[in-house]
Tab-separated table of C-alpha atoms in Angstrom:
chain	number	residue	atom	x	y	z
A	1335	MET	CA	-114.894	-157.358	-16.560
A	1336	PRO	CA	-113.362	-160.500	-15.093
A	1337	SER	CA	-112.159	-163.111	-17.494
A	1338	ILE	CA	-113.471	-166.586	-16.807
A	1339	ARG	CA	-111.169	-169.582	-17.077
A	1340	PRO	CA	-112.976	-172.480	-18.763
A	1341	SER	CA	-113.631	-175.466	-16.587
A	1342	SER	CA	-113.023	-179.001	-17.827
A	1343	SER	CA	-115.564	-180.740	-20.059
A	1344	ARG	CA	-116.519	-182.976	-17.146
A	1345	GLN	CA	-117.091	-179.979	-14.877
A	1346	ARG	CA	-119.181	-178.230	-17.522
A	1347	ALA	CA	-121.286	-181.349	-18.006
A	1348	GLU	CA	-121.817	-181.646	-14.260
A	1349	ARG	CA	-122.853	-177.995	-14.089
A	1350	ARG	CA	-125.397	-178.482	-16.880
A	1351	SER	CA	-126.789	-181.512	-15.085
A	1352	LEU	CA	-127.093	-179.619	-11.829
A	1353	ARG	CA	-128.816	-176.762	-13.635
A	1354	ALA	CA	-131.324	-179.144	-15.152
A	1355	ARG	CA	-132.141	-180.671	-11.737
A	1356	ASN	CA	-132.044	-177.534	-9.652
A	1357	SER	CA	-131.476	-174.082	-11.085
A	1358	SER	CA	-130.661	-172.513	-7.739
A	1359	THR	CA	-127.942	-175.055	-7.033
A	1360	ALA	CA	-126.567	-174.550	-10.506
A	1361	LEU	CA	-126.311	-170.805	-10.066
A	1362	ALA	CA	-124.370	-171.259	-6.847
A	1363	ALA	CA	-122.111	-173.867	-8.476
A	1364	ALA	CA	-121.310	-171.663	-11.450
A	1365	ALA	CA	-118.492	-169.790	-9.681
A	1366	LEU	CA	-115.438	-170.027	-11.923
A	1367	THR	CA	-111.793	-169.165	-11.380
A	1368	THR	CA	-110.259	-166.120	-13.060
A	1369	VAL	CA	-107.034	-165.279	-14.820
A	1370	LEU	CA	-105.249	-161.948	-15.014
A	1371	ALA	CA	-106.368	-160.558	-18.345
A	1372	LEU	CA	-108.935	-158.152	-19.702
A	1373	THR	CA	-112.106	-158.978	-21.551
A	1374	VAL	CA	-115.398	-157.349	-22.366
A	1375	ALA	CA	-117.520	-157.283	-19.275
A	1376	ALA	CA	-120.136	-159.865	-20.198
A	1377	CYS	CA	-119.571	-160.457	-23.868
A	1378	GLY	CA	-121.643	-163.140	-25.460
A	1379	PRO	CA	-119.865	-166.062	-27.081
A	1380	SER	CA	-118.253	-165.491	-30.454
A	1381	ASP	CA	-120.395	-165.966	-33.515
A	1382	ASN	CA	-118.776	-166.501	-36.883
A	1383	GLU	CA	-121.776	-165.592	-38.919
A	1384	GLY	CA	-123.834	-162.464	-39.343
A	1385	SER	CA	-123.679	-159.160	-41.140
A	1386	SER	CA	-121.413	-156.211	-40.595
A	1387	ASP	CA	-124.325	-153.818	-41.056
A	1388	PRO	CA	-124.450	-151.702	-37.873
A	1389	SER	CA	-128.225	-151.725	-37.687
A	1390	ALA	CA	-130.965	-154.246	-38.175
A	1391	SER	CA	-134.645	-154.754	-37.551
A	1392	ALA	CA	-137.391	-157.284	-37.061
A	1393	ASP	CA	-140.591	-155.308	-37.446
A	1394	GLN	CA	-143.108	-157.464	-35.598
A	1395	GLN	CA	-146.803	-156.652	-35.742
A	1396	GLY	CA	-147.924	-158.388	-32.548
A	1397	SER	CA	-146.897	-160.526	-29.609
A	1398	ASN	CA	-147.311	-163.779	-31.516
A	1399	ASP	CA	-146.680	-162.524	-35.029
A	1400	LEU	CA	-143.504	-163.395	-36.894
A	1401	ALA	CA	-144.104	-160.783	-39.590
A	1402	LEU	CA	-141.056	-158.892	-40.807
A	1403	PRO	CA	-140.632	-155.943	-43.174
A	1404	LYS	CA	-141.466	-157.023	-46.710
A	1405	ASP	CA	-137.960	-156.486	-48.094
A	1406	ILE	CA	-136.453	-158.682	-45.378
A	1407	ASN	CA	-139.211	-161.246	-45.740
A	1408	ASP	CA	-138.562	-161.459	-49.466
A	1409	LYS	CA	-134.850	-161.983	-48.880
A	1410	LEU	CA	-135.538	-164.760	-46.410
A	1411	LYS	CA	-137.992	-166.459	-48.740
A	1412	ASP	CA	-135.363	-166.406	-51.478
A	1413	LEU	CA	-132.978	-168.084	-49.060
A	1414	GLY	CA	-135.543	-170.716	-48.119
A	1415	LEU	CA	-136.077	-169.616	-44.492
A	1416	ASP	CA	-139.339	-170.687	-42.891
A	1417	LEU	CA	-140.228	-168.234	-40.115
A	1418	ASP	CA	-142.501	-170.786	-38.460
A	1419	LYS	CA	-139.537	-173.140	-38.203
A	1420	TRP	CA	-137.502	-170.237	-36.794
A	1421	LYS	CA	-140.058	-169.826	-34.039
A	1422	ASP	CA	-140.051	-173.565	-33.392
A	1423	GLY	CA	-136.291	-173.630	-32.812
A	1424	ALA	CA	-134.489	-173.045	-36.118
A	1425	TRP	CA	-132.936	-169.923	-34.537
A	1426	LYS	CA	-130.633	-172.272	-32.587
A	1427	ASP	CA	-128.728	-173.202	-35.741
A	1428	PHE	CA	-125.813	-170.781	-35.714
A	1429	ASP	CA	-124.063	-172.569	-38.598
A	1430	LYS	CA	-126.442	-171.283	-41.248
A	1431	GLU	CA	-124.981	-168.848	-43.775
A	1432	TRP	CA	-128.298	-167.254	-44.713
A	1433	LEU	CA	-128.079	-164.599	-41.974
A	1434	ARG	CA	-124.915	-163.179	-43.481
A	1435	GLU	CA	-126.526	-163.201	-46.904
A	1436	ALA	CA	-129.715	-161.595	-45.627
A	1437	GLY	CA	-127.671	-158.903	-43.902
A	1438	GLU	CA	-130.201	-158.349	-41.148
A	1439	PHE	CA	-130.691	-158.742	-37.401
A	1440	ILE	CA	-133.598	-161.196	-37.160
A	1441	ASN	CA	-135.339	-160.965	-33.786
A	1442	PRO	CA	-139.057	-161.809	-34.081
A	1443	ILE	CA	-140.942	-162.140	-30.817
A	1444	ILE	CA	-141.223	-165.746	-29.684
A	1445	LYS	CA	-143.844	-165.568	-26.965
A	1446	ASP	CA	-142.936	-167.315	-23.694
A	1447	LEU	CA	-139.436	-168.244	-24.894
A	1448	TRP	CA	-137.943	-166.344	-21.953
A	1449	ASP	CA	-139.691	-168.090	-19.066
A	1450	PRO	CA	-138.532	-167.618	-15.436
A	1451	ASP	CA	-136.221	-170.644	-15.446
A	1452	ARG	CA	-134.546	-169.630	-18.696
A	1453	MET	CA	-133.955	-166.125	-17.391
A	1454	LYS	CA	-132.535	-167.390	-14.098
A	1455	ASP	CA	-130.192	-169.825	-15.842
A	1456	ALA	CA	-128.729	-167.313	-18.307
A	1457	GLU	CA	-125.102	-166.677	-17.394
A	1458	GLU	CA	-121.868	-164.979	-18.316
A	1459	PRO	CA	-119.810	-166.794	-20.980
A	1460	ASP	CA	-117.491	-169.672	-20.068
A	1461	GLN	CA	-114.650	-168.881	-22.465
A	1462	PRO	CA	-110.821	-169.071	-22.375
A	1463	VAL	CA	-108.697	-165.955	-22.176
A	1464	GLN	CA	-105.952	-165.720	-24.781
A	1465	ASP	CA	-104.346	-162.307	-24.408
A	1466	ASP	CA	-104.241	-159.001	-22.555
A	1467	ILE	CA	-104.816	-155.399	-23.561
A	1468	ALA	CA	-101.975	-153.592	-25.283
A	1469	ASP	CA	-99.708	-151.265	-23.352
A	1470	ASP	CA	-101.040	-147.799	-22.749
A	1471	GLN	CA	-100.721	-145.777	-25.963
A	1472	GLY	CA	-102.087	-142.500	-24.660
A	1473	VAL	CA	-103.087	-140.872	-21.381
A	1474	THR	CA	-103.995	-143.169	-18.498
A	1475	ASP	CA	-104.457	-142.208	-14.857
A	1476	PRO	CA	-103.270	-144.432	-12.000
A	1477	GLU	CA	-105.393	-147.512	-11.404
A	1478	PRO	CA	-108.248	-146.673	-9.031
A	1479	GLN	CA	-108.747	-148.284	-5.658
A	1480	PRO	CA	-111.422	-151.022	-5.703
A	1481	VAL	CA	-114.922	-149.971	-4.646
A	1482	ASP	CA	-117.282	-152.584	-3.216
A	1483	ALA	CA	-120.545	-152.879	-5.109
A	1484	GLN	CA	-123.621	-152.071	-3.038
A	1485	GLN	CA	-126.975	-153.739	-3.617
A	1486	VAL	CA	-129.643	-151.254	-4.674
A	1487	GLN	CA	-132.417	-150.819	-2.160
A	1488	THR	CA	-135.635	-152.588	-3.130
A	1489	PRO	CA	-137.912	-152.156	-4.882
A	1490	TYR	CA	-135.572	-151.502	-7.803
A	1491	SER	CA	-138.481	-150.002	-9.721
A	1492	THR	CA	-138.515	-147.121	-7.217
A	1493	ASN	CA	-134.795	-146.644	-6.591
A	1494	ALA	CA	-133.384	-147.369	-10.074
A	1495	PRO	CA	-136.431	-147.507	-12.356
A	1496	GLU	CA	-134.482	-147.140	-15.611
A	1497	ALA	CA	-132.227	-150.172	-14.942
A	1498	GLY	CA	-132.787	-153.725	-16.158
A	1499	LYS	CA	-131.293	-156.846	-17.716
A	1500	VAL	CA	-130.745	-157.769	-21.358
A	1501	PHE	CA	-131.074	-161.441	-22.290
A	1502	PHE	CA	-129.823	-162.907	-25.557
A	1503	ASP	CA	-128.859	-166.201	-27.173
A	1504	GLY	CA	-125.486	-167.070	-28.689
A	1505	PRO	CA	-124.030	-170.308	-30.058
A	1506	GLU	CA	-123.246	-171.588	-26.569
A	1507	GLY	CA	-126.436	-170.705	-24.778
A	1508	SER	CA	-128.363	-167.961	-23.037
A	1509	MET	CA	-126.416	-164.921	-21.860
A	1510	VAL	CA	-127.068	-161.750	-19.873
A	1511	CYS	CA	-126.069	-158.099	-19.786
A	1512	SER	CA	-127.392	-154.973	-18.108
A	1513	ALA	CA	-129.069	-151.950	-19.696
A	1514	THR	CA	-130.808	-148.609	-19.133
A	1515	VAL	CA	-134.012	-146.990	-20.405
A	1516	VAL	CA	-133.093	-143.707	-22.128
A	1517	LYS	CA	-135.110	-140.813	-23.478
A	1518	ASP	CA	-136.170	-140.640	-27.113
A	1519	PRO	CA	-135.996	-137.121	-28.614
A	1520	ALA	CA	-138.576	-138.068	-31.248
A	1521	ASN	CA	-141.061	-139.406	-28.688
A	1522	PRO	CA	-140.907	-137.246	-25.550
A	1523	GLY	CA	-142.269	-139.030	-22.499
A	1524	LYS	CA	-142.911	-142.182	-24.509
A	1525	SER	CA	-139.499	-143.676	-25.183
A	1526	ASN	CA	-138.987	-147.286	-26.182
A	1527	MET	CA	-135.209	-146.940	-26.361
A	1528	VAL	CA	-132.674	-148.898	-24.283
A	1529	TRP	CA	-128.923	-148.257	-23.940
A	1530	THR	CA	-126.461	-151.145	-23.492
A	1531	ALA	CA	-123.016	-152.320	-24.653
A	1532	GLY	CA	-122.260	-153.201	-28.263
A	1533	HIS	CA	-120.937	-156.598	-27.210
A	1534	CYS	CA	-124.360	-157.415	-25.732
A	1535	VAL	CA	-125.955	-157.397	-29.191
A	1536	HIS	CA	-123.114	-158.170	-31.626
A	1537	ALA	CA	-120.044	-160.406	-31.329
A	1538	GLY	CA	-117.707	-157.871	-32.961
A	1539	LYS	CA	-114.993	-158.550	-35.528
A	1540	GLY	CA	-115.700	-161.714	-37.506
A	1541	GLY	CA	-118.969	-162.255	-35.666
A	1542	GLY	CA	-122.631	-161.512	-36.020
A	1543	TRP	CA	-125.788	-160.433	-34.252
A	1544	TYR	CA	-127.089	-162.318	-31.237
A	1545	ARG	CA	-130.627	-163.689	-31.182
A	1546	ASN	CA	-133.753	-163.439	-29.047
A	1547	VAL	CA	-132.534	-160.133	-27.600
A	1548	MET	CA	-134.932	-159.068	-24.855
A	1549	PHE	CA	-134.955	-156.425	-22.087
A	1550	VAL	CA	-136.462	-156.842	-18.605
A	1551	PRO	CA	-136.742	-153.584	-16.633
A	1552	SER	CA	-136.589	-153.917	-12.828
A	1553	TYR	CA	-135.621	-157.585	-13.052
A	1554	ASN	CA	-136.300	-159.311	-9.687
A	1555	ASP	CA	-137.719	-156.047	-8.368
A	1556	SER	CA	-137.960	-157.256	-4.758
A	1557	GLY	CA	-134.426	-158.642	-4.638
A	1558	LEU	CA	-135.561	-162.209	-3.950
A	1559	SER	CA	-132.916	-164.798	-3.084
A	1560	ILE	CA	-132.136	-167.704	-5.388
A	1561	ALA	CA	-134.217	-169.988	-3.178
A	1562	GLU	CA	-137.153	-167.579	-3.266
A	1563	LEU	CA	-136.867	-167.228	-7.030
A	1564	GLU	CA	-137.091	-170.991	-7.507
A	1565	ASN	CA	-140.886	-170.993	-7.628
A	1566	ALA	CA	-141.497	-167.297	-8.197
A	1567	PRO	CA	-144.008	-166.385	-10.932
A	1568	LYS	CA	-142.953	-164.319	-13.934
A	1569	GLU	CA	-144.652	-161.274	-12.403
A	1570	LYS	CA	-142.089	-161.296	-9.589
A	1571	ILE	CA	-139.144	-161.702	-11.935
A	1572	ALA	CA	-140.371	-159.321	-14.637
A	1573	PRO	CA	-142.906	-156.969	-12.994
A	1574	LYS	CA	-142.697	-154.449	-15.848
A	1575	GLY	CA	-142.981	-157.033	-18.597
A	1576	LEU	CA	-140.724	-158.424	-21.312
A	1577	TRP	CA	-139.548	-156.045	-24.058
A	1578	TRP	CA	-138.155	-157.522	-27.278
A	1579	ALA	CA	-135.642	-155.677	-29.427
A	1580	GLU	CA	-137.130	-154.945	-32.832
A	1581	TRP	CA	-134.082	-152.898	-33.796
A	1582	ALA	CA	-130.468	-153.028	-32.655
A	1583	GLN	CA	-127.743	-150.601	-33.620
A	1584	THR	CA	-124.114	-150.400	-32.536
A	1585	SER	CA	-121.028	-148.620	-33.851
A	1586	ASP	CA	-119.216	-149.536	-37.054
A	1587	GLN	CA	-116.029	-149.581	-34.986
A	1588	TRP	CA	-117.345	-152.240	-32.616
A	1589	ILE	CA	-118.448	-154.438	-35.523
A	1590	GLU	CA	-115.102	-154.018	-37.290
A	1591	GLN	CA	-112.754	-154.165	-34.294
A	1592	GLY	CA	-114.602	-155.606	-31.302
A	1593	ALA	CA	-113.231	-158.650	-29.489
A	1594	LYS	CA	-114.003	-160.539	-26.304
A	1595	VAL	CA	-110.529	-159.977	-24.898
A	1596	GLY	CA	-107.795	-157.381	-25.126
A	1597	GLY	CA	-110.013	-154.310	-25.122
A	1598	GLN	CA	-110.246	-154.099	-28.929
A	1599	GLY	CA	-113.184	-151.907	-29.904
A	1600	ALA	CA	-113.974	-151.015	-26.282
A	1601	PRO	CA	-113.919	-147.209	-26.822
A	1602	TYR	CA	-116.866	-147.753	-29.186
A	1603	ASP	CA	-118.620	-150.491	-27.202
A	1604	PHE	CA	-122.150	-149.088	-26.977
A	1605	ALA	CA	-125.515	-149.947	-28.525
A	1606	VAL	CA	-129.114	-148.754	-28.643
A	1607	LEU	CA	-132.179	-150.980	-28.818
A	1608	LYS	CA	-135.696	-150.094	-29.911
A	1609	VAL	CA	-137.997	-152.407	-27.982
A	1610	LYS	CA	-141.637	-153.428	-27.940
A	1611	PRO	CA	-143.640	-155.394	-25.335
A	1612	GLU	CA	-144.112	-159.122	-25.722
A	1613	ASP	CA	-147.738	-158.807	-24.650
A	1614	GLY	CA	-148.526	-156.152	-27.259
A	1615	SER	CA	-149.669	-153.591	-24.682
A	1616	GLY	CA	-150.007	-149.981	-25.812
A	1617	LYS	CA	-147.961	-148.205	-23.134
A	1618	SER	CA	-144.405	-147.147	-23.931
A	1619	LEU	CA	-141.443	-148.459	-21.950
A	1620	GLU	CA	-140.823	-145.035	-20.407
A	1621	GLU	CA	-144.443	-144.793	-19.269
A	1622	THR	CA	-144.317	-148.341	-17.933
A	1623	VAL	CA	-141.209	-147.901	-15.775
A	1624	GLY	CA	-141.957	-144.284	-14.839
A	1625	GLY	CA	-138.915	-142.601	-16.331
A	1626	ALA	CA	-135.982	-142.544	-18.745
A	1627	LEU	CA	-132.531	-140.991	-18.539
A	1628	PRO	CA	-131.248	-138.358	-20.945
A	1629	VAL	CA	-127.964	-139.224	-22.663
A	1630	GLU	CA	-125.112	-136.756	-22.266
A	1631	PHE	CA	-122.798	-136.701	-25.279
A	1632	ASP	CA	-119.374	-135.107	-25.005
A	1633	ALA	CA	-119.616	-135.170	-21.213
A	1634	PRO	CA	-117.218	-132.985	-19.186
A	1635	ALA	CA	-113.565	-133.873	-18.779
A	1636	VAL	CA	-112.713	-136.299	-16.016
A	1637	LYS	CA	-111.229	-133.619	-13.781
A	1638	SER	CA	-114.560	-131.776	-13.644
A	1639	ILE	CA	-116.722	-134.827	-12.848
A	1640	GLU	CA	-117.281	-135.309	-9.136
A	1641	ASP	CA	-118.357	-138.928	-9.411
A	1642	MET	CA	-120.074	-141.506	-11.606
A	1643	THR	CA	-122.408	-144.318	-10.571
A	1644	ALA	CA	-122.351	-147.595	-12.496
A	1645	THR	CA	-125.417	-149.829	-12.192
A	1646	GLY	CA	-125.790	-153.464	-13.225
A	1647	TYR	CA	-126.592	-157.086	-12.465
A	1648	PRO	CA	-123.178	-158.764	-11.882
A	1649	ALA	CA	-123.435	-162.494	-12.562
A	1650	ALA	CA	-119.959	-163.985	-12.052
A	1651	ALA	CA	-118.806	-165.012	-8.571
A	1652	PRO	CA	-119.206	-163.798	-5.904
A	1653	PHE	CA	-122.479	-162.483	-7.382
A	1654	ASN	CA	-125.284	-164.566	-8.876
A	1655	GLY	CA	-126.869	-162.231	-11.429
A	1656	GLN	CA	-130.156	-161.923	-9.596
A	1657	SER	CA	-129.576	-158.647	-7.712
A	1658	LEU	CA	-129.041	-155.063	-8.873
A	1659	HIS	CA	-125.835	-153.400	-7.654
A	1660	GLN	CA	-124.075	-150.041	-7.943
A	1661	CYS	CA	-120.603	-148.550	-7.567
A	1662	THR	CA	-119.916	-144.828	-7.153
A	1663	ASP	CA	-116.431	-143.385	-7.654
A	1664	LYS	CA	-114.618	-140.377	-9.085
A	1665	PRO	CA	-113.582	-141.378	-12.620
A	1666	GLY	CA	-110.092	-141.507	-14.084
A	1667	ARG	CA	-108.876	-141.973	-17.652
A	1668	LEU	CA	-107.985	-145.193	-19.462
A	1669	SER	CA	-106.350	-144.999	-22.885
A	1670	LEU	CA	-106.034	-148.170	-24.950
A	1671	ASN	CA	-104.784	-146.502	-28.112
A	1672	ALA	CA	-103.675	-142.947	-28.826
A	1673	SER	CA	-105.797	-142.885	-31.988
A	1674	GLN	CA	-109.022	-143.759	-30.160
A	1675	PRO	CA	-111.072	-141.926	-27.521
A	1676	THR	CA	-109.929	-142.172	-23.924
A	1677	MET	CA	-112.320	-144.194	-21.758
A	1678	TYR	CA	-113.682	-143.461	-18.287
A	1679	ARG	CA	-112.506	-145.756	-15.472
A	1680	ILE	CA	-113.787	-146.176	-11.902
A	1681	GLY	CA	-112.999	-148.494	-9.030
A	1682	CYS	CA	-115.695	-151.191	-8.844
A	1683	ARG	CA	-115.896	-154.870	-7.895
A	1684	MET	CA	-118.880	-155.727	-10.106
A	1685	THR	CA	-118.260	-158.752	-12.324
A	1686	ALA	CA	-119.463	-160.203	-15.635
A	1687	GLY	CA	-123.144	-159.590	-16.226
A	1688	SER	CA	-122.915	-155.888	-15.400
A	1689	SER	CA	-121.840	-155.151	-18.997
A	1690	GLY	CA	-123.952	-152.540	-20.703
A	1691	GLY	CA	-125.200	-151.118	-17.417
A	1692	GLY	CA	-125.502	-147.339	-17.414
A	1693	TRP	CA	-123.041	-144.899	-15.860
A	1694	VAL	CA	-124.798	-141.840	-14.456
A	1695	ALA	CA	-123.349	-138.418	-13.580
A	1696	LYS	CA	-124.638	-134.864	-13.418
A	1697	GLY	CA	-125.375	-133.548	-16.889
A	1698	LYS	CA	-124.780	-130.021	-18.063
A	1699	ASP	CA	-128.118	-129.017	-16.539
A	1700	GLY	CA	-127.136	-130.468	-13.173
A	1701	GLN	CA	-129.583	-133.371	-13.469
A	1702	PRO	CA	-128.672	-137.085	-13.671
A	1703	ALA	CA	-127.750	-138.251	-17.183
A	1704	LEU	CA	-126.317	-141.382	-18.753
A	1705	VAL	CA	-122.697	-140.636	-19.685
A	1706	SER	CA	-121.268	-144.110	-20.380
A	1707	ASN	CA	-121.845	-147.846	-19.980
A	1708	THR	CA	-119.832	-150.725	-18.568
A	1709	SER	CA	-117.541	-152.228	-21.205
A	1710	ILE	CA	-114.363	-153.842	-19.830
A	1711	GLY	CA	-112.606	-154.669	-16.565
A	1712	PRO	CA	-109.779	-156.831	-15.198
A	1713	ALA	CA	-109.979	-160.470	-14.200
A	1714	ASN	CA	-109.577	-159.611	-10.531
A	1715	ALA	CA	-112.644	-157.334	-10.622
A	1716	THR	CA	-111.137	-154.173	-9.162
A	1717	TRP	CA	-112.297	-151.599	-11.720
A	1718	LEU	CA	-114.592	-150.977	-14.677
A	1719	ALA	CA	-114.117	-148.906	-17.823
A	1720	GLY	CA	-116.697	-147.406	-20.149
A	1721	PRO	CA	-116.578	-145.446	-23.414
A	1722	HIS	CA	-116.693	-141.684	-23.676
A	1723	LEU	CA	-119.883	-140.992	-25.644
A	1724	GLY	CA	-118.953	-138.739	-28.540
A	1725	ASP	CA	-120.045	-138.242	-32.147
A	1726	GLU	CA	-120.212	-141.949	-32.971
A	1727	ALA	CA	-122.464	-142.693	-30.003
A	1728	LYS	CA	-124.650	-139.690	-30.769
A	1729	GLY	CA	-124.968	-140.902	-34.358
A	1730	VAL	CA	-126.209	-144.331	-33.270
A	1731	TYR	CA	-128.658	-142.809	-30.776
A	1732	THR	CA	-130.018	-140.258	-33.228
A	1733	ALA	CA	-130.392	-142.816	-36.010
A	1734	VAL	CA	-132.538	-145.099	-33.840
A	1735	SER	CA	-134.672	-142.198	-32.659
A	1736	LYS	CA	-135.283	-140.949	-36.202
A	1737	LYS	CA	-135.960	-144.440	-37.518
A	1738	PHE	CA	-138.961	-144.760	-35.229
A	1739	ALA	CA	-139.956	-141.091	-35.035
A	1740	ASN	CA	-143.469	-141.770	-36.275
A	1741	ARG	CA	-144.075	-144.950	-34.291
């Protein structure tokens, strides 16, 4: 996705001030210039602490409960972590070393943390671009022609019920990605599984897990404008509720190789979340939204795919992150390294914020299936690329399903 050139310190300070006074003005003022380089589509800011364990959990017992599995709780007690202080704001301290020592993704529900203003103000990272992707090392098709993103017809809950936004916190603030509700083989008809990009939950090489990871299906279901959202209640912004990640899992390759720029780790840039409702309601996510997509692993070769549709909430200019968009195009191939899987690539003008959004094509049974997710794109926002979902992706998906097979 488009790389964002950092504005000056004065400009950033002015933008923060505007956001504090008027969130709608701030969102409009957040348009930033781009440079010609490649970066992950909406990667959160880098995080120099955290574990390299590809999975983690925070096993909450209720909407207001900070309880964690006993083994994790014991580790945290040994390290002197007070979970009440975490809830009161200690999670903001990204300099602590205890997370690396604990080796876990800590994501207890903090009720009402994600209020409407905080969700509206979450944005794509404001980070410098330092390099470009390496020269093609394998098989790459000609660059596709740009395809204009089309806004999904409202209500989103009817026309793209599986789509939503992922919110998370990094060292530099609140960030956003896109995501998709997917089926759970262990819980037919009652899935609580969400598919997104690896860089939406973990910073990659040298980094760690993000915090307060939360999914909102059918975000801004009616497609309200920024002005209309200014005083909109939470029910308008999150009509299907808030769903916190109690487990996050991504690929070992993303954790070991992933980077914000250059495409490193992109062929393995996928993740699965197991979520639960903030309000503690008994219905599953799939039942709540009215559906979930199957995941197609080892999808057909590019030449046999008629088209793919990428869905997401682009947040960088000229978009504002509040509306759901789609691009449909016949895919081509993008190879970053001959030793790694070739990625899918389509023409699409969606920008940062659409990362993690699902790519849908006809599955082997002829029905719609998730076959990839948005990972990277160029600074001039002319195309998107997503990973081919093979054995590694299937392993992540299956592990999450089995982990919660009896829950």
